[in-house]
Amino acid sequence: AVQLMESGGGSVETGGSLSLSCSLSGHTSPAYTLGWFRDAPGKEREGVAAIDSDGTTKYHEAVEGRFTVYRDDAKNTLSLQMNSLQPEDTAMYYCAADPLTRRIGTYYNLQRITRANYWGQGTQVTVSS
């Protein structure tokens, strides 16, 4: 199994920035696709960003250009830099590890990260207007 633990959430005003971190342990592998998804009240669980072992990334269109996902396999960490935050970004954010997806191809569906085998306990991000 893979254990994940998020940190870095908090409250910011519209236009602000936050950086989320995720520490992985257990039977992790650089071959796994990693990513972030979010849960907001009254909304469907939403894949935010994913990154595969080659560094190929995929972003939800709502965050493209504002969020950047990074991975450091030597340190077993995953990060999400979030800039120009908007109230609609308010959600609980979870990092996830997907052992079943090894490459993000042209037709990769970002919602796969919401069904990943492993995820953390979540960190709250609140953006006030």
Coordinates of C-alpha atoms in Angstrom, one line a residue:
A1 CA 0.0 0.0 0.0
V2 CA 0.9 3.6 -0.4
Q3 CA 0.4 6.2 2.3
L4 CA -0.1 9.9 1.4
M5 CA -0.2 13.0 3.6
E6 CA -1.1 16.4 2.4
S7 CA -0.1 19.8 3.9
G8 CA -0.1 23.4 3.0
G9 CA -3.8 24.3 2.8
G10 CA -5.3 27.4 4.3
S11 CA -7.3 30.5 3.6
V12 CA -6.4 33.2 1.1
E13 CA -8.1 36.1 -0.6
T14 CA -9.0 36.1 -4.3
G15 CA -5.9 36.4 -6.4
G16 CA -3.7 34.9 -3.7
S17 CA -1.4 31.8 -3.9
L18 CA -1.0 28.6 -2.0
S19 CA 1.4 25.7 -2.3
L20 CA 0.2 22.2 -1.4
S21 CA 2.6 19.4 -0.6
C22 CA 2.1 15.6 -0.4
S23 CA 4.5 13.2 1.2
L24 CA 4.3 9.6 0.0
S25 CA 5.5 6.5 1.8
G26 CA 5.1 2.8 1.7
H27 CA 5.2 0.8 -1.6
T28 CA 5.4 3.9 -3.8
S29 CA 7.0 3.8 -7.2
P30 CA 8.2 6.4 -9.6
A31 CA 6.2 4.6 -12.3
Y32 CA 2.9 5.6 -10.8
T33 CA 0.9 8.5 -12.0
L34 CA 0.3 11.0 -9.2
G35 CA -2.2 13.8 -9.0
W36 CA -4.6 16.0 -7.1
F37 CA -8.4 16.0 -6.9
R38 CA -10.8 18.2 -5.0
D39 CA -14.1 17.9 -3.2
A40 CA -16.4 20.9 -2.8
P41 CA -19.9 20.9 -1.2
G42 CA -22.6 20.4 -3.8
K43 CA -20.1 19.6 -6.6
E44 CA -18.9 16.4 -8.2
R45 CA -15.4 15.2 -7.2
E46 CA -13.1 16.8 -9.7
G47 CA -9.6 15.8 -11.0
V48 CA -7.4 18.9 -10.8
A49 CA -4.0 17.8 -12.1
A50 CA -2.0 14.7 -12.8
I51 CA 1.7 13.9 -13.6
D52 CA 3.2 10.7 -14.9
S53 CA 6.7 9.3 -14.5
D54 CA 7.9 11.1 -17.6
G55 CA 6.7 14.4 -16.3
T56 CA 3.8 14.6 -18.7
T57 CA 1.0 16.6 -17.0
K58 CA -2.7 17.1 -17.5
Y59 CA -4.8 19.9 -15.9
H60 CA -8.5 20.6 -15.5
E61 CA -9.4 23.4 -17.8
A62 CA -10.5 25.5 -14.9
V63 CA -7.0 25.6 -13.4
E64 CA -4.9 25.5 -16.6
G65 CA -2.3 28.3 -16.5
R66 CA -2.9 28.9 -12.8
F67 CA -1.9 25.6 -11.1
T68 CA 1.4 23.7 -11.6
V69 CA 2.0 20.1 -10.4
Y70 CA 5.5 18.9 -9.6
R71 CA 6.9 15.6 -8.4
D72 CA 10.2 14.7 -6.8
D73 CA 10.6 10.9 -6.8
A74 CA 13.9 11.1 -5.0
K75 CA 12.1 12.7 -2.1
N76 CA 8.7 10.9 -2.6
T77 CA 6.9 14.2 -2.8
L78 CA 4.2 15.8 -4.9
S79 CA 3.4 19.5 -5.0
L80 CA 0.7 21.7 -6.4
Q81 CA 1.5 25.4 -6.8
M82 CA -1.8 27.3 -7.0
N83 CA -1.8 30.9 -8.2
S84 CA -4.5 33.5 -8.9
L85 CA -6.9 31.6 -6.7
Q86 CA -10.6 32.1 -7.1
P87 CA -13.5 31.5 -4.7
E88 CA -14.5 28.5 -6.9
D89 CA -11.2 26.9 -6.0
T90 CA -12.5 26.5 -2.5
A91 CA -12.5 22.7 -1.7
M92 CA -10.8 19.9 0.2
Y93 CA -7.8 18.9 -1.9
Y94 CA -6.5 15.3 -1.9
C95 CA -3.3 13.9 -3.4
A96 CA -3.5 10.5 -5.0
A97 CA -1.3 7.8 -6.4
D98 CA -2.6 5.7 -9.4
P99 CA -0.5 2.5 -9.9
L100 CA -2.7 1.5 -12.8
T101 CA -1.8 4.5 -15.0
R102 CA 1.8 4.6 -16.1
R103 CA 1.5 7.2 -18.9
I104 CA -0.6 10.3 -19.5
G105 CA -1.5 10.0 -23.2
T106 CA -3.5 12.3 -25.5
Y107 CA -6.8 10.8 -24.4
Y108 CA -6.1 10.5 -20.7
N109 CA -9.2 11.3 -18.7
L110 CA -8.3 13.4 -15.7
Q111 CA -11.2 11.9 -13.7
R112 CA -9.2 8.7 -13.4
I113 CA -7.2 10.4 -10.6
T114 CA -10.4 10.6 -8.6
R115 CA -10.6 6.8 -8.7
A116 CA -6.9 6.2 -7.8
N117 CA -6.1 3.3 -5.5
Y118 CA -4.5 5.5 -2.8
W119 CA -5.2 9.0 -1.5
G120 CA -4.5 11.1 1.6
Q121 CA -6.7 12.6 4.2
G122 CA -7.0 16.0 2.4
T123 CA -6.2 19.6 3.1
Q124 CA -8.7 22.4 3.0
V125 CA -8.3 25.4 0.7
T126 CA -10.6 28.3 1.2
V127 CA -10.6 31.4 -1.0
S128 CA -12.5 34.4 0.1
S129 CA -13.9 37.1 -2.2

